[in-house]
Amino acid sequence: MSATDFKKCFLVLATAFAFAFPNSASAFEGTVSTDIVESGPNYSPFVNRAYPDQVLFGDLHFHTEISFDAGLIGTSLNMHDAFRIARGEKVNSNTGQPVQLIRPLDFLAITEHAEMIGLATAIREGDPRLLADAWGRQTFEKFNSGQDGRMAAFADIIDIGTVQGRDPTEGLGLDGDIWLDIVETVDAYNNPGSFTALAGFEWTFTPQGDNLHRVVLFRDGAERTSRTRPFTFFEGSDPELLWDYLAGYEASTGGQVIAVPHNANMSNGLMFSPTKFDGTPMDADYARKRIRWEPMHEMTQIKGDEETHPLLSPEDEFADFESWDVGNLSGRVPKTPEMLRYEYARSALKVGLEVERELGVNPFKFGFYGTTDAHTAIPTTREDNYFGKYQHTEPSATRHNIDVIPAEDPALRILTAQESAAGLTAVWARENTRGEIFDALTRKEAYATTGSRIRVRVFAGWDFTQDDLGAQDFVTTGYQRGVPMGGDLVQAPDNATPRLMVQALRDPDGANLDRIQVIKGWIDAAGETHERVYDIAVSGDRQIGPDGRAREAVGNTVNIEKATFTNTIGSAALSGFWQDPEFDASEDAFYYVRVIEIPKPRWTTYDAVFYGVPLPETVPPSVQDRAYTSPIWYKAGD
C-alpha cells in the first residue's frame, strides 16, 4: 500500500469512527471541575463554544405492547425491551427472532396511543373491570379465540374508537396507573450524556378515517409529566383543543411540550388545509397557535414518505419515493388529485407562504424529522434489518402480501410490502440530554432521514464564499455569519443573494452519496407559489448543467439476485456551495437540503433472497434513501 493509499484509508476509518461514535468521550467518566478561572484570552479555541457540535439520531414516534393497536394484535415486547434494543442490546422479537441494531440509538421516545391506553393490558390480564362489561367480555372472548378472533376484535375496536369516535372503555377505569408507569420507566432509562429517554403520547384523531394524528412530546421528567394525563380525542376532537391542553400543561407545571403531526399523506387533504378543522377560514390567531405548538412535522415513516408527490413536483425525478397515495387511513375513501397539495411537506411550505401573505403569520413554518411509528417495540430502520410495523409483519416468508390497511376496494389496499423501512430523527445538539434534544426540535435544528444515519449540515448567509466551505472553521463561520437549518435569513443587503454551504457524510455502515440538492420554494408578487430543485454537489465526474441539474444518474450496483450492492460509485462525503441565481428580495422564500444515497436493495429484496420467495410487484427492488434538512426561511422586508 502506498503512503497516499494509507492516508486515504486512515482518513476514511477515522471519519467513520468519529461519526459512528460522536459521543465517545462520554464513555470516560470522572470528576468535572466547575471552578474555572478565565483571566484573559483562552488558548483553547473550544472554551465557551456555545453552538451545537454533535449530531444525535433517534426515534420519536414509537409503540410497545401498551398501545391498543399493538398489544391487541400480538406485540408482547414492553418498554424495557424497547429501551434495551435502542441502547444496542440483543433481544428476541415478538415472534421469537433475535434482533439487534447495528449501532445504538442516541434517544427514544415512548409515545403510546392516548386512547384506550389500558385496554390491551386489561384484555391480556383478564381485568375483572373489563369482564364485568358486556362489550368488554365479548371482546376478551374474541381476543382469546385465536388469530381470526383477535383480528375481528381489533377491527371492531378500530371501527368504534377511530371511525365512530366513541370510547368503548369509558367508565371502566382501565388506565389505572399506566401513565405513571410509563413516565417513571422513561425516567429510569434516561441517562444524560449517554442515552436520552423521552415521554410522550399519540393523539389519534381520525375523523371519518382521515388521519389527523399528532405525537405529543414532553421536555420534562416524571416530576412534571406525572401531573398530567394523556389527552384523548374523545375529550377533544379538534386540534385547537389539543393545543389548549398543551397550554394548560405548561401553565400548570412550568414544563414544555409540543405536538407533531404525521401521515398527512393519509389525511385526504385535511392536514395542511388553510382552514380550521370546522372548515371556517384560518385567522391570524389560529395560525400563531398552530406554529407555536407544532414547530415540526414528521415527514417520513413506515406509512410512507411525505416530502412531495410526482403530481405536485413533475420536474423532480426523485419525487416518487415510498408513496402511499391511494386513500385515507381507514381505506374507505379514495384520494383525489386536489387533496395532494395539503398532504405533503413541500407543498405545505408553499401553502404557508400564501397564508402568511394574507394573514401575516405562517402556520406551516415547520421543520422536518423522521420516525418509525413501529408497533413492535423494535426501532429498526435499515433495509437489511427491517422488523415491520406489527407483530404479524415481522420477518417471514409470507409477510409481503399481508394487509396493513384492508379495504373492500382492492385499489385502496396497502400491503406490508409497501411499508417503508423508515425513519430517523437527527438533531444538532451540544450534549445528549432531554433539554438539548427538545430545544433542537423547537428551534428546528433537526432533520429527517428515511432510515440511514446520514450526517448533514447547512448554513445560509449573505456573504459566504466558496473558500468558506473548505475552511477549518466551517461550523464557526456558519454560526457567526449565517444561520443553520431552521433559521431565518433577515435584512438582505443591497444586491445580495442567499448563499448556502452544505456538508454531508454517508452513514458509515451504509451507502455512498449520490448528490446534494437544494429545494427552493417562493411566492411571487401575484401570490403564486413556485418551486425548483438545484443539484449543488454530485459524485463522480458528472457535471451540473446551466439549469442547475445533473441529469446523468449515478448508476446502480444492486445485485437483485443476491441482495447486495457496492460502494464503487458515489462518494463517502460531498460538500457544496450554492448562490441563489434567481433571488428576488421582494419575494418570501424557503430553502431546504436533500441528500440522496446511491441505490441499495430494498428490504423486500433482502426478504426475497433470505426466504427464497418472489419479489413483490408493488414496489421497486432497490431504494435511494435520503435525508431532508429543516428549511431556512427568507422573509422580504425583515
PDB file of C-alpha atoms in Angstrom, residues 125-276:
ATOM      1  CA  GLU A 125     -54.619  -9.904  32.064  1.00  0.00           C
ATOM      2  CA  GLY A 126     -58.389 -10.585  32.107  1.00  0.00           C
ATOM      3  CA  ASP A 127     -59.110  -7.480  34.162  1.00  0.00           C
ATOM      4  CA  PRO A 128     -62.364  -8.009  36.167  1.00  0.00           C
ATOM      5  CA  ARG A 129     -63.495  -4.467  35.312  1.00  0.00           C
ATOM      6  CA  LEU A 130     -63.397  -5.353  31.625  1.00  0.00           C
ATOM      7  CA  LEU A 131     -65.090  -8.724  32.065  1.00  0.00           C
ATOM      8  CA  ALA A 132     -67.968  -7.135  34.010  1.00  0.00           C
ATOM      9  CA  ASP A 133     -68.869  -5.123  30.903  1.00  0.00           C
ATOM     10  CA  ALA A 134     -70.834  -6.876  28.132  1.00  0.00           C
ATOM     11  CA  TRP A 135     -68.773  -5.418  25.319  1.00  0.00           C
ATOM     12  CA  GLY A 136     -65.593  -5.998  27.286  1.00  0.00           C
ATOM     13  CA  ARG A 137     -66.312  -9.672  27.878  1.00  0.00           C
ATOM     14  CA  GLN A 138     -67.248 -10.224  24.229  1.00  0.00           C
ATOM     15  CA  THR A 139     -64.006  -8.565  23.137  1.00  0.00           C
ATOM     16  CA  PHE A 140     -61.989 -10.609  25.634  1.00  0.00           C
ATOM     17  CA  GLU A 141     -63.508 -13.845  24.329  1.00  0.00           C
ATOM     18  CA  LYS A 142     -62.850 -12.922  20.692  1.00  0.00           C
ATOM     19  CA  PHE A 143     -59.291 -11.992  21.506  1.00  0.00           C
ATOM     20  CA  ASN A 144     -58.643 -15.363  23.123  1.00  0.00           C
ATOM     21  CA  SER A 145     -60.306 -17.448  20.392  1.00  0.00           C
ATOM     22  CA  GLY A 146     -57.338 -17.386  18.007  1.00  0.00           C
ATOM     23  CA  GLN A 147     -55.786 -15.143  15.371  1.00  0.00           C
ATOM     24  CA  ASP A 148     -59.006 -14.674  13.382  1.00  0.00           C
ATOM     25  CA  GLY A 149     -60.926 -13.711  16.511  1.00  0.00           C
ATOM     26  CA  ARG A 150     -58.126 -11.414  17.599  1.00  0.00           C
ATOM     27  CA  MET A 151     -58.196  -9.563  14.281  1.00  0.00           C
ATOM     28  CA  ALA A 152     -62.018  -9.365  14.381  1.00  0.00           C
ATOM     29  CA  ALA A 153     -61.884  -7.860  17.863  1.00  0.00           C
ATOM     30  CA  PHE A 154     -59.253  -5.403  16.720  1.00  0.00           C
ATOM     31  CA  ALA A 155     -61.333  -4.377  13.667  1.00  0.00           C
ATOM     32  CA  ASP A 156     -64.325  -3.775  15.955  1.00  0.00           C
ATOM     33  CA  ILE A 157     -62.239  -1.601  18.280  1.00  0.00           C
ATOM     34  CA  ILE A 158     -60.888   0.418  15.341  1.00  0.00           C
ATOM     35  CA  ASP A 159     -64.416   0.950  13.998  1.00  0.00           C
ATOM     36  CA  ILE A 160     -65.854   2.052  17.354  1.00  0.00           C
ATOM     37  CA  GLY A 161     -62.903   4.101  18.508  1.00  0.00           C
ATOM     38  CA  THR A 162     -61.465   5.784  15.427  1.00  0.00           C
ATOM     39  CA  VAL A 163     -64.331   5.764  12.897  1.00  0.00           C
ATOM     40  CA  GLN A 164     -67.374   6.205  15.149  1.00  0.00           C
ATOM     41  CA  GLY A 165     -65.374   8.277  17.634  1.00  0.00           C
ATOM     42  CA  ARG A 166     -66.677   6.524  20.767  1.00  0.00           C
ATOM     43  CA  ASP A 167     -64.583   5.290  23.667  1.00  0.00           C
ATOM     44  CA  PRO A 168     -65.710   1.692  24.283  1.00  0.00           C
ATOM     45  CA  THR A 169     -63.808   1.644  27.588  1.00  0.00           C
ATOM     46  CA  GLU A 170     -65.400   4.788  29.015  1.00  0.00           C
ATOM     47  CA  GLY A 171     -66.211   4.422  32.680  1.00  0.00           C
ATOM     48  CA  LEU A 172     -64.280   1.170  33.139  1.00  0.00           C
ATOM     49  CA  GLY A 173     -61.224   2.833  34.688  1.00  0.00           C
ATOM     50  CA  LEU A 174     -58.785   0.597  32.847  1.00  0.00           C
ATOM     51  CA  ASP A 175     -55.946   3.072  32.541  1.00  0.00           C
ATOM     52  CA  GLY A 176     -55.153   2.929  36.253  1.00  0.00           C
ATOM     53  CA  ASP A 177     -51.550   3.880  36.864  1.00  0.00           C
ATOM     54  CA  ILE A 178     -50.310   3.024  33.364  1.00  0.00           C
ATOM     55  CA  TRP A 179     -49.328   6.612  32.545  1.00  0.00           C
ATOM     56  CA  LEU A 180     -47.401   6.887  35.805  1.00  0.00           C
ATOM     57  CA  ASP A 181     -45.641   3.633  34.989  1.00  0.00           C
ATOM     58  CA  ILE A 182     -44.729   4.983  31.551  1.00  0.00           C
ATOM     59  CA  VAL A 183     -43.197   8.243  32.750  1.00  0.00           C
ATOM     60  CA  GLU A 184     -41.368   6.580  35.643  1.00  0.00           C
ATOM     61  CA  THR A 185     -39.952   3.884  33.344  1.00  0.00           C
ATOM     62  CA  VAL A 186     -38.846   6.554  30.879  1.00  0.00           C
ATOM     63  CA  ASP A 187     -37.038   8.349  33.699  1.00  0.00           C
ATOM     64  CA  ALA A 188     -35.343   5.124  34.769  1.00  0.00           C
ATOM     65  CA  TYR A 189     -33.768   4.688  31.322  1.00  0.00           C
ATOM     66  CA  ASN A 190     -32.808   8.326  30.865  1.00  0.00           C
ATOM     67  CA  ASN A 191     -29.027   8.687  31.217  1.00  0.00           C
ATOM     68  CA  PRO A 192     -27.952  12.280  30.452  1.00  0.00           C
ATOM     69  CA  GLY A 193     -24.830  12.405  28.322  1.00  0.00           C
ATOM     70  CA  SER A 194     -25.210   8.837  27.098  1.00  0.00           C
ATOM     71  CA  PHE A 195     -28.829   7.982  26.223  1.00  0.00           C
ATOM     72  CA  THR A 196     -31.975  10.102  26.345  1.00  0.00           C
ATOM     73  CA  ALA A 197     -35.431   8.697  27.048  1.00  0.00           C
ATOM     74  CA  LEU A 198     -38.422  10.956  26.417  1.00  0.00           C
ATOM     75  CA  ALA A 199     -42.079  10.687  27.378  1.00  0.00           C
ATOM     76  CA  GLY A 200     -44.971  11.395  25.067  1.00  0.00           C
ATOM     77  CA  PHE A 201     -48.211  10.043  23.668  1.00  0.00           C
ATOM     78  CA  GLU A 202     -50.142   9.986  20.405  1.00  0.00           C
ATOM     79  CA  TRP A 203     -53.400  11.884  19.975  1.00  0.00           C
ATOM     80  CA  THR A 204     -55.158   9.620  17.477  1.00  0.00           C
ATOM     81  CA  PHE A 205     -57.873  11.765  15.901  1.00  0.00           C
ATOM     82  CA  THR A 206     -59.171  10.099  12.720  1.00  0.00           C
ATOM     83  CA  PRO A 207     -62.431  11.771  11.613  1.00  0.00           C
ATOM     84  CA  GLN A 208     -64.202   9.570   9.059  1.00  0.00           C
ATOM     85  CA  GLY A 209     -60.932   7.707   8.626  1.00  0.00           C
ATOM     86  CA  ASP A 210     -58.864  10.792   7.727  1.00  0.00           C
ATOM     87  CA  ASN A 211     -55.568  10.911   9.630  1.00  0.00           C
ATOM     88  CA  LEU A 212     -55.080  13.984  11.821  1.00  0.00           C
ATOM     89  CA  HIS A 213     -52.832  12.308  14.386  1.00  0.00           C
ATOM     90  CA  ARG A 214     -50.300  14.222  16.471  1.00  0.00           C
ATOM     91  CA  VAL A 215     -47.437  12.918  18.585  1.00  0.00           C
ATOM     92  CA  VAL A 216     -47.075  14.882  21.828  1.00  0.00           C
ATOM     93  CA  LEU A 217     -43.516  15.180  23.203  1.00  0.00           C
ATOM     94  CA  PHE A 218     -42.539  16.421  26.655  1.00  0.00           C
ATOM     95  CA  ARG A 219     -39.242  18.065  27.567  1.00  0.00           C
ATOM     96  CA  ASP A 220     -39.776  17.095  31.172  1.00  0.00           C
ATOM     97  CA  GLY A 221     -39.313  14.184  33.536  1.00  0.00           C
ATOM     98  CA  ALA A 222     -41.834  12.450  35.763  1.00  0.00           C
ATOM     99  CA  GLU A 223     -41.800  15.232  38.350  1.00  0.00           C
ATOM    100  CA  ARG A 224     -43.890  17.217  35.844  1.00  0.00           C
ATOM    101  CA  THR A 225     -45.333  14.673  33.391  1.00  0.00           C
ATOM    102  CA  SER A 226     -46.880  12.673  36.256  1.00  0.00           C
ATOM    103  CA  ARG A 227     -49.083  15.697  36.960  1.00  0.00           C
ATOM    104  CA  THR A 228     -50.967  15.289  33.697  1.00  0.00           C
ATOM    105  CA  ARG A 229     -52.707  12.516  31.780  1.00  0.00           C
ATOM    106  CA  PRO A 230     -52.643  11.861  28.030  1.00  0.00           C
ATOM    107  CA  PHE A 231     -55.298  13.900  26.231  1.00  0.00           C
ATOM    108  CA  THR A 232     -57.576  11.738  24.070  1.00  0.00           C
ATOM    109  CA  PHE A 233     -59.572  12.783  21.037  1.00  0.00           C
ATOM    110  CA  PHE A 234     -62.625  11.533  22.943  1.00  0.00           C
ATOM    111  CA  GLU A 235     -62.036  14.505  25.253  1.00  0.00           C
ATOM    112  CA  GLY A 236     -61.291  16.929  22.427  1.00  0.00           C
ATOM    113  CA  SER A 237     -61.856  16.210  18.736  1.00  0.00           C
ATOM    114  CA  ASP A 238     -60.243  19.320  17.290  1.00  0.00           C
ATOM    115  CA  PRO A 239     -56.531  20.245  17.085  1.00  0.00           C
ATOM    116  CA  GLU A 240     -57.286  23.541  18.839  1.00  0.00           C
ATOM    117  CA  LEU A 241     -58.484  21.607  21.892  1.00  0.00           C
ATOM    118  CA  LEU A 242     -55.233  19.664  21.895  1.00  0.00           C
ATOM    119  CA  TRP A 243     -53.314  22.965  21.801  1.00  0.00           C
ATOM    120  CA  ASP A 244     -55.379  24.157  24.761  1.00  0.00           C
ATOM    121  CA  TYR A 245     -54.318  21.019  26.633  1.00  0.00           C
ATOM    122  CA  LEU A 246     -50.651  21.750  25.820  1.00  0.00           C
ATOM    123  CA  ALA A 247     -51.013  25.338  27.027  1.00  0.00           C
ATOM    124  CA  GLY A 248     -52.672  24.114  30.213  1.00  0.00           C
ATOM    125  CA  TYR A 249     -49.867  21.650  30.855  1.00  0.00           C
ATOM    126  CA  GLU A 250     -47.192  24.336  30.535  1.00  0.00           C
ATOM    127  CA  ALA A 251     -49.152  26.788  32.695  1.00  0.00           C
ATOM    128  CA  SER A 252     -49.814  24.284  35.479  1.00  0.00           C
ATOM    129  CA  THR A 253     -46.430  22.532  35.605  1.00  0.00           C
ATOM    130  CA  GLY A 254     -43.890  25.023  34.244  1.00  0.00           C
ATOM    131  CA  GLY A 255     -42.863  22.328  31.768  1.00  0.00           C
ATOM    132  CA  GLN A 256     -42.566  22.345  27.991  1.00  0.00           C
ATOM    133  CA  VAL A 257     -44.374  20.308  25.366  1.00  0.00           C
ATOM    134  CA  ILE A 258     -45.016  20.258  21.613  1.00  0.00           C
ATOM    135  CA  ALA A 259     -47.250  18.361  19.199  1.00  0.00           C
ATOM    136  CA  VAL A 260     -46.033  16.920  15.895  1.00  0.00           C
ATOM    137  CA  PRO A 261     -48.407  15.996  13.042  1.00  0.00           C
ATOM    138  CA  HIS A 262     -47.708  12.887  10.993  1.00  0.00           C
ATOM    139  CA  ASN A 263     -49.049  10.988   7.999  1.00  0.00           C
ATOM    140  CA  ALA A 264     -50.612  13.959   6.301  1.00  0.00           C
ATOM    141  CA  ASN A 265     -50.469  11.665   3.250  1.00  0.00           C
ATOM    142  CA  MET A 266     -53.427   9.779   4.719  1.00  0.00           C
ATOM    143  CA  SER A 267     -55.490  12.799   5.754  1.00  0.00           C
ATOM    144  CA  ASN A 268     -57.215  13.202   2.366  1.00  0.00           C
ATOM    145  CA  GLY A 269     -56.341  16.884   2.197  1.00  0.00           C
ATOM    146  CA  LEU A 270     -57.116  17.903   5.783  1.00  0.00           C
ATOM    147  CA  MET A 271     -53.720  18.125   7.488  1.00  0.00           C
ATOM    148  CA  PHE A 272     -52.396  21.282   5.806  1.00  0.00           C
ATOM    149  CA  SER A 273     -55.637  22.835   4.679  1.00  0.00           C
ATOM    150  CA  PRO A 274     -55.610  26.666   5.055  1.00  0.00           C
ATOM    151  CA  THR A 275     -58.786  26.446   7.125  1.00  0.00           C
ATOM    152  CA  LYS A 276     -59.702  25.496  10.657  1.00  0.00           C
TER     153      LYS A 276
END
